[in-house]
Short mmCIF file of C-alpha atoms in Angstrom, two decimals:
data_model
loop_
_atom_site.label_atom_id
_atom_site.label_comp_id
_atom_site.label_asym_id
_atom_site.label_seq_id
_atom_site.Cartn_x
_atom_site.Cartn_y
_atom_site.Cartn_z
CA UNK V 1 30.99 49.00 133.11
CA UNK V 2 34.55 50.18 132.74
CA UNK V 3 34.55 54.08 132.19
CA UNK V 4 36.96 55.04 129.52
CA UNK V 5 39.99 56.79 130.63
CA UNK V 6 39.43 60.54 129.71
CA UNK V 7 42.45 62.84 128.93
CA UNK V 8 42.39 66.55 129.89
CA UNK V 9 44.90 68.80 127.80
CA UNK V 10 46.52 71.15 129.90
CA UNK V 11 47.29 74.49 128.49
CA UNK V 12 50.87 75.53 128.51
CA UNK V 13 51.89 79.21 128.89
CA UNK V 14 53.77 80.40 125.91
CA UNK V 15 56.31 81.97 128.39
CA UNK V 16 56.77 80.87 132.10
CA UNK V 17 58.74 82.39 134.80
CA UNK V 18 60.81 79.33 134.91
CA UNK V 19 61.37 78.61 131.47
CA UNK V 20 64.85 79.33 130.58
CA UNK V 21 65.24 82.74 128.83
CA UNK V 22 65.68 82.21 124.97
CA UNK V 23 68.40 84.37 123.18
CA UNK V 24 67.71 87.62 121.83
CA UNK V 25 68.46 88.20 118.21
CA UNK V 26 71.23 90.71 117.63
CA UNK V 27 70.71 93.85 115.58
CA UNK V 28 71.44 92.68 111.95
CA UNK V 29 73.42 94.81 109.43
CA UNK V 30 71.29 96.47 106.75
CA UNK V 31 71.62 95.07 103.39
CA UNK V 32 70.43 97.22 100.22
CA UNK V 33 68.07 94.44 98.98
CA UNK V 34 66.89 92.78 102.21
CA UNK V 35 63.59 93.29 103.95
CA UNK V 36 63.79 94.17 107.77
CA UNK V 37 63.40 91.08 109.94
CA UNK V 38 60.88 90.69 112.60
CA UNK V 39 62.38 88.73 115.75
CA UNK V 40 60.14 87.32 118.22
CA UNK V 41 61.58 88.48 121.62
CA UNK V 42 61.07 86.28 124.90
CA UNK V 43 58.22 87.18 127.09
CA UNK V 44 59.62 88.75 130.11
CA UNK V 45 58.54 87.55 133.77
CA UNK V 46 55.50 88.74 135.03
CA UNK V 47 56.07 92.02 136.63
CA UNK V 48 59.20 92.77 134.97
CA UNK V 49 59.59 94.89 131.98
CA UNK V 50 62.46 94.20 129.41
CA UNK V 51 65.68 95.90 130.36
CA UNK V 52 66.69 98.86 128.04
CA UNK V 53 69.96 97.07 127.12
CA UNK V 54 67.98 94.30 125.83
CA UNK V 55 65.37 96.43 124.23
CA UNK V 56 67.91 98.47 122.18
CA UNK V 57 69.70 95.45 121.37
CA UNK V 58 66.73 94.43 118.98
CA UNK V 59 66.13 97.69 117.04
CA UNK V 60 67.42 97.64 113.75
CA UNK V 61 70.11 100.10 112.58
CA UNK V 62 68.70 102.26 109.56
CA UNK V 63 70.38 102.06 106.46
CA UNK V 64 72.09 105.29 105.39
CA UNK V 65 72.11 105.59 101.54
CA UNK V 66 74.31 107.99 99.75
CA UNK V 67 73.36 108.92 95.98
CA UNK V 68 76.38 108.59 93.65
CA UNK V 69 78.46 106.93 96.25
CA UNK V 70 82.07 106.03 95.31
CA UNK V 71 82.29 109.06 92.76
CA UNK V 72 83.75 111.62 95.07
CA UNK V 73 87.33 112.29 96.39
CA UNK V 74 86.01 113.73 99.83
CA UNK V 75 88.54 113.42 102.82
CA UNK V 76 87.00 112.93 106.10
CA UNK V 77 88.85 114.83 108.95
CA UNK V 78 89.37 111.73 110.97
CA UNK V 79 90.40 109.65 107.91
CA UNK V 80 93.05 110.12 105.38
CA UNK V 81 94.20 113.45 107.11
CA UNK V 82 97.80 112.55 106.07
CA UNK V 83 96.81 111.94 102.40
CA UNK V 84 94.91 115.21 102.36
CA UNK V 85 97.67 117.32 103.88
CA UNK V 86 99.97 115.38 101.27
CA UNK V 87 97.45 116.45 98.34
CA UNK V 88 97.46 119.96 99.90
CA UNK V 89 101.14 120.32 99.82
CA UNK V 90 101.41 118.69 96.24
CA UNK V 91 98.93 121.24 95.00
CA UNK V 92 100.78 124.22 96.43
CA UNK V 93 103.99 123.20 95.21
CA UNK V 94 102.11 122.80 91.57
CA UNK V 95 101.19 126.49 92.19
CA UNK V 96 104.54 127.40 92.75
CA UNK V 97 105.77 125.67 90.01
CA UNK V 98 103.19 126.82 87.58
CA UNK V 99 104.27 130.52 88.38
CA UNK V 100 107.97 130.08 88.45
CA UNK V 101 108.10 127.99 85.33
CA UNK V 102 105.29 129.73 83.30
CA UNK V 103 106.08 133.42 84.40
CA UNK V 104 109.25 134.06 85.93
CA UNK V 105 112.03 131.55 84.50
CA UNK V 106 113.29 131.85 81.04
CA UNK V 107 113.95 128.00 80.74
CA UNK V 108 110.51 127.40 79.23
CA UNK V 109 109.71 128.06 75.40
CA UNK V 110 109.00 131.75 74.75
CA UNK V 111 109.70 134.66 76.74
CA UNK V 112 108.87 135.11 80.65
CA UNK V 113 106.68 137.96 81.81
CA UNK V 114 109.68 140.11 82.54
CA UNK V 115 111.02 139.77 79.03
CA UNK V 116 107.62 139.75 77.07
CA UNK V 117 108.46 141.06 73.35
CA UNK V 118 105.84 143.34 71.70
CA UNK V 119 105.07 140.61 69.32
CA UNK V 120 103.66 138.70 72.00
CA UNK V 121 101.73 141.45 73.50
CA UNK V 122 100.14 142.14 70.08
CA UNK V 123 99.21 138.71 69.88
CA UNK V 124 97.61 138.75 72.97
CA UNK V 125 95.40 142.06 71.83
CA UNK V 126 94.49 140.45 68.61
CA UNK V 127 93.44 137.11 70.33
CA UNK V 128 91.56 139.10 73.02
CA UNK V 129 89.52 140.99 70.30
CA UNK V 130 88.56 137.86 68.37
CA UNK V 131 87.13 136.35 71.88
CA UNK V 132 84.96 133.40 70.81
CA UNK V 133 85.10 134.46 67.08
CA UNK V 134 82.46 137.39 67.82
CA UNK V 135 84.44 139.91 65.73
CA UNK V 136 85.60 137.60 62.83
CA UNK V 137 81.76 136.42 62.64
CA UNK V 138 80.46 139.62 62.47
CA UNK V 139 82.85 141.05 59.87
CA UNK V 140 82.10 137.89 57.71
CA UNK V 141 78.47 139.03 57.94
CA UNK V 142 79.36 142.18 56.35
CA UNK V 143 79.58 144.64 59.48
CA UNK V 144 83.06 146.16 59.60
CA UNK V 145 82.63 148.58 62.61
CA UNK V 146 85.95 147.14 63.95
CA UNK V 147 88.09 144.85 61.91
CA UNK V 148 89.12 141.61 63.23
CA UNK V 149 92.92 141.10 63.52
CA UNK V 150 94.11 138.42 61.16
CA UNK V 151 96.04 135.67 63.22
CA UNK V 152 96.57 132.27 62.63
CA UNK V 153 93.61 130.10 63.00
CA UNK V 154 95.50 127.50 65.14
CA UNK V 155 96.49 130.24 67.72
CA UNK V 156 92.85 131.58 67.72
CA UNK V 157 91.29 128.00 68.25
CA UNK V 158 93.64 127.02 71.16
CA UNK V 159 93.18 130.33 72.89
CA UNK V 160 89.35 130.31 72.61
CA UNK V 161 89.14 126.66 73.48
CA UNK V 162 91.04 127.18 76.60
CA UNK V 163 88.86 130.39 77.59
CA UNK V 164 85.63 128.51 76.77
CA UNK V 165 86.63 125.61 79.07
CA UNK V 166 87.02 128.18 81.82
CA UNK V 167 83.78 129.63 81.35
CA UNK V 168 82.26 126.06 81.71
CA UNK V 169 83.81 126.03 85.24
CA UNK V 170 81.84 128.86 86.65
CA UNK V 171 78.71 126.86 87.68
CA UNK V 172 80.71 123.92 88.96
CA UNK V 173 82.48 126.21 91.29
CA UNK V 174 79.46 128.22 92.53
CA UNK V 175 77.94 124.53 93.19
CA UNK V 176 80.91 123.06 94.88
CA UNK V 177 79.82 121.55 98.21
CA UNK V 178 83.49 122.62 99.69
CA UNK V 179 83.15 126.34 98.27
CA UNK V 180 82.82 127.74 102.03
CA UNK V 181 86.62 126.80 102.60
CA UNK V 182 87.42 129.28 100.43
CA UNK V 183 87.04 132.73 102.16
CA UNK V 184 87.33 135.01 99.35
CA UNK V 185 85.23 135.95 96.70
CA UNK V 186 84.35 133.58 94.15
CA UNK V 187 83.40 135.89 91.82
CA UNK V 188 86.74 137.50 91.89
CA UNK V 189 88.56 134.10 91.59
CA UNK V 190 86.56 132.85 88.63
CA UNK V 191 86.84 136.33 87.11
CA UNK V 192 90.75 136.14 87.35
CA UNK V 193 90.50 132.49 86.19
CA UNK V 194 89.15 133.64 82.75
CA UNK V 195 92.53 135.77 82.36
CA UNK V 196 95.07 133.56 84.37
CA UNK V 197 93.25 130.29 84.18
CA UNK V 198 95.13 127.65 86.66
CA UNK V 199 97.07 130.59 88.26
CA UNK V 200 93.83 130.97 90.39
CA UNK V 201 92.20 127.56 90.15
CA UNK V 202 95.34 125.46 91.55
CA UNK V 203 95.29 127.51 95.08
CA UNK V 204 91.39 126.98 95.25
CA UNK V 205 91.75 123.20 94.54
CA UNK V 206 93.91 123.26 97.68
CA UNK V 207 92.24 125.59 99.88
CA UNK V 208 88.82 123.64 99.41
CA UNK V 209 90.80 120.79 101.06
CA UNK V 210 90.68 122.37 104.50
CA UNK V 211 88.42 121.35 107.34
CA UNK V 212 85.17 123.06 107.46
CA UNK V 213 84.54 126.15 109.81
CA UNK V 214 81.85 124.82 112.07
CA UNK V 215 81.16 127.93 113.64
CA UNK V 216 80.27 129.82 110.11
CA UNK V 217 77.20 129.72 108.60
CA UNK V 218 76.79 128.58 104.96
CA UNK V 219 78.10 131.00 102.25
CA UNK V 220 75.56 133.24 100.76
CA UNK V 221 75.66 132.91 96.68
CA UNK V 222 76.28 135.85 94.81
CA UNK V 223 74.26 137.36 92.23
CA UNK V 224 76.97 136.22 89.51
CA UNK V 225 76.75 132.85 91.30
CA UNK V 226 72.87 132.74 91.21
CA UNK V 227 72.93 133.42 87.37
CA UNK V 228 75.54 130.91 86.62
CA UNK V 229 73.92 128.30 88.60
CA UNK V 230 70.38 128.98 87.17
CA UNK V 231 71.87 129.20 83.60
CA UNK V 232 74.12 126.38 83.97
CA UNK V 233 72.49 124.50 80.32
CA UNK V 234 73.01 127.82 78.66
CA UNK V 235 76.63 128.13 80.01
CA UNK V 236 77.37 124.54 78.98
CA UNK V 237 75.58 125.11 75.52
CA UNK V 238 77.75 128.26 74.87
CA UNK V 239 80.97 126.72 76.27
CA UNK V 240 80.62 123.65 74.20
CA UNK V 241 79.55 125.09 71.13
CA UNK V 242 82.56 127.60 71.52
CA UNK V 243 84.93 124.44 72.09
CA UNK V 244 83.54 122.82 68.81
CA UNK V 245 83.72 125.78 67.02
CA UNK V 246 87.52 126.46 68.07
CA UNK V 247 88.58 123.01 66.85
CA UNK V 248 86.91 123.36 63.62
CA UNK V 249 88.33 126.95 63.34
CA UNK V 250 91.74 125.87 64.07
CA UNK V 251 91.73 123.38 61.11
CA UNK V 252 89.43 124.92 58.56
CA UNK V 253 89.21 128.73 59.58
CA UNK V 254 90.35 131.66 57.45
CA UNK V 255 90.56 129.26 54.34
CA UNK V 256 91.10 132.07 51.85
CA UNK V 257 93.90 133.69 54.16
CA UNK V 258 96.60 131.23 52.96
CA UNK V 259 97.26 129.24 56.11
CA UNK V 260 97.46 126.04 54.11
CA UNK V 261 95.59 122.85 54.88
CA UNK V 262 95.11 120.46 57.93
CA UNK V 263 99.09 119.26 57.68
CA UNK V 264 100.55 122.52 57.45
CA UNK V 265 98.25 123.87 60.27
CA UNK V 266 99.17 120.86 62.49
CA UNK V 267 102.91 121.36 61.72
CA UNK V 268 102.55 125.18 62.77
CA UNK V 269 100.68 124.39 65.79
CA UNK V 270 103.59 122.08 67.00
CA UNK V 271 106.15 124.52 66.63
CA UNK V 272 103.85 127.20 68.15
CA UNK V 273 103.13 125.63 71.58
CA UNK V 274 107.22 125.16 71.98
CA UNK V 275 108.08 128.75 70.76
CA UNK V 276 105.48 130.81 72.40
CA UNK V 277 104.94 131.07 76.15
CA UNK V 278 101.29 131.50 75.70
CA UNK V 279 100.66 128.84 73.61
CA UNK V 280 102.93 126.38 75.77
CA UNK V 281 101.02 127.49 79.04
CA UNK V 282 97.63 126.43 77.33
CA UNK V 283 99.08 122.84 77.15
CA UNK V 284 99.63 122.95 80.84
CA UNK V 285 96.04 124.69 81.37
CA UNK V 286 94.45 121.55 79.54
CA UNK V 287 96.40 119.02 81.36
CA UNK V 288 95.30 120.57 84.74
CA UNK V 289 91.68 121.24 83.57
CA UNK V 290 91.76 117.49 82.70
CA UNK V 291 92.48 116.47 86.23
CA UNK V 292 90.52 119.06 88.11
CA UNK V 293 87.28 118.71 86.06
CA UNK V 294 86.37 114.93 87.24
CA UNK V 295 87.93 115.71 90.59
CA UNK V 296 85.48 118.63 91.05
CA UNK V 297 82.53 116.83 89.49
CA UNK V 298 82.94 113.53 91.50
CA UNK V 299 83.09 115.45 94.79
CA UNK V 300 79.59 117.21 93.74
CA UNK V 301 77.74 114.30 91.99
CA UNK V 302 75.42 114.53 94.17
CA UNK V 303 74.14 118.07 92.74
CA UNK V 304 73.16 116.15 89.75
CA UNK V 305 69.64 115.05 88.87
CA UNK V 306 69.02 111.26 90.12
CA UNK V 307 68.48 109.66 86.98
CA UNK V 308 71.35 111.18 85.34
CA UNK V 309 73.92 110.54 88.30
CA UNK V 310 75.41 107.22 86.63
CA UNK V 311 75.80 108.90 83.22
CA UNK V 312 77.57 112.00 84.43
CA UNK V 313 79.79 109.99 86.72
CA UNK V 314 80.76 108.03 83.62
CA UNK V 315 81.56 110.83 81.42
CA UNK V 316 83.39 113.25 83.95
CA UNK V 317 86.59 112.17 82.76
CA UNK V 318 86.16 113.24 79.05
CA UNK V 319 87.39 116.76 78.66
CA UNK V 320 84.70 119.56 78.22
CA UNK V 321 82.23 116.68 77.63
CA UNK V 322 81.99 115.70 81.06
CA UNK V 323 81.53 119.22 82.05
CA UNK V 324 78.76 119.98 79.76
CA UNK V 325 77.24 116.89 80.94
CA UNK V 326 77.20 118.08 84.77
CA UNK V 327 75.86 121.59 83.67
CA UNK V 328 72.80 120.04 81.60
CA UNK V 329 72.06 117.47 84.44
CA UNK V 330 72.51 119.89 87.16
CA UNK V 331 69.38 119.38 89.62
CA UNK V 332 67.02 122.56 89.62
CA UNK V 333 67.65 124.14 92.76
CA UNK V 334 67.60 128.21 94.12
CA UNK V 335 70.99 129.31 93.98
#
């Protein structure tokens, strides 16, 4: 009787010492939406552990995610150093031109600081007394402990608009990630900025581009800075409302004082800014603030709440509005 041939299945090892080595997958670059890939590494020969180099090659590099990327204007110390130096030189040149053109030289409209007229001094005092329209509104409510100087509403509106915008910069400066480059007092800098605007903001913008002092501890926030940061929404509401009132006051304020309608007021402001040094300087302040506002917000977009980052990054180029949005969306933290 013929016996049927029996077959035996011989188990083959998955990996043998004599089997040719399989290529080890290299580390793959991270992709935001991709899931980590698991690779099967070849079995090492018996009695031999995988080499550290090969083991390290299997590890996947972690992805570093930066919130609000692309919104800022940071300059790395090892990249763009020439551009940073050029930008700093431009800012220092702008500071020199600002002081010479608006304060010292007689070529800009109006009187230089060394030849200021008594009429300009009187206007400055009157505008300061009507700060944020507090005194005119108090007088209109029937309280006359101190009478409000009657000035052209266009002049009052322009003055208070720039001052209110300066107020809005305070929480932004106190939350600036590069404020440690400035060795002086931010309290004093912002205080002087309230009176002389870009005379002090331009140098700060240049100094904040310096390399960080690695041996210096993080700056301590002053009491004023803490109040400004914690009360950022209140500052934003106050400054934003004053800016709106300033525009409305310029075109419609003091309607019973004989300053004319919108056409007459618009004609006045055109002659005003090109005949008075103070008003002419305010035009430059508005231009420079329109540049510095989106720059600073872009560099500090990480301070904004995560769900508002895209919105603030989009509106930061709108004068005043972008800064108000930053203050309202500032992430809660201990200053």
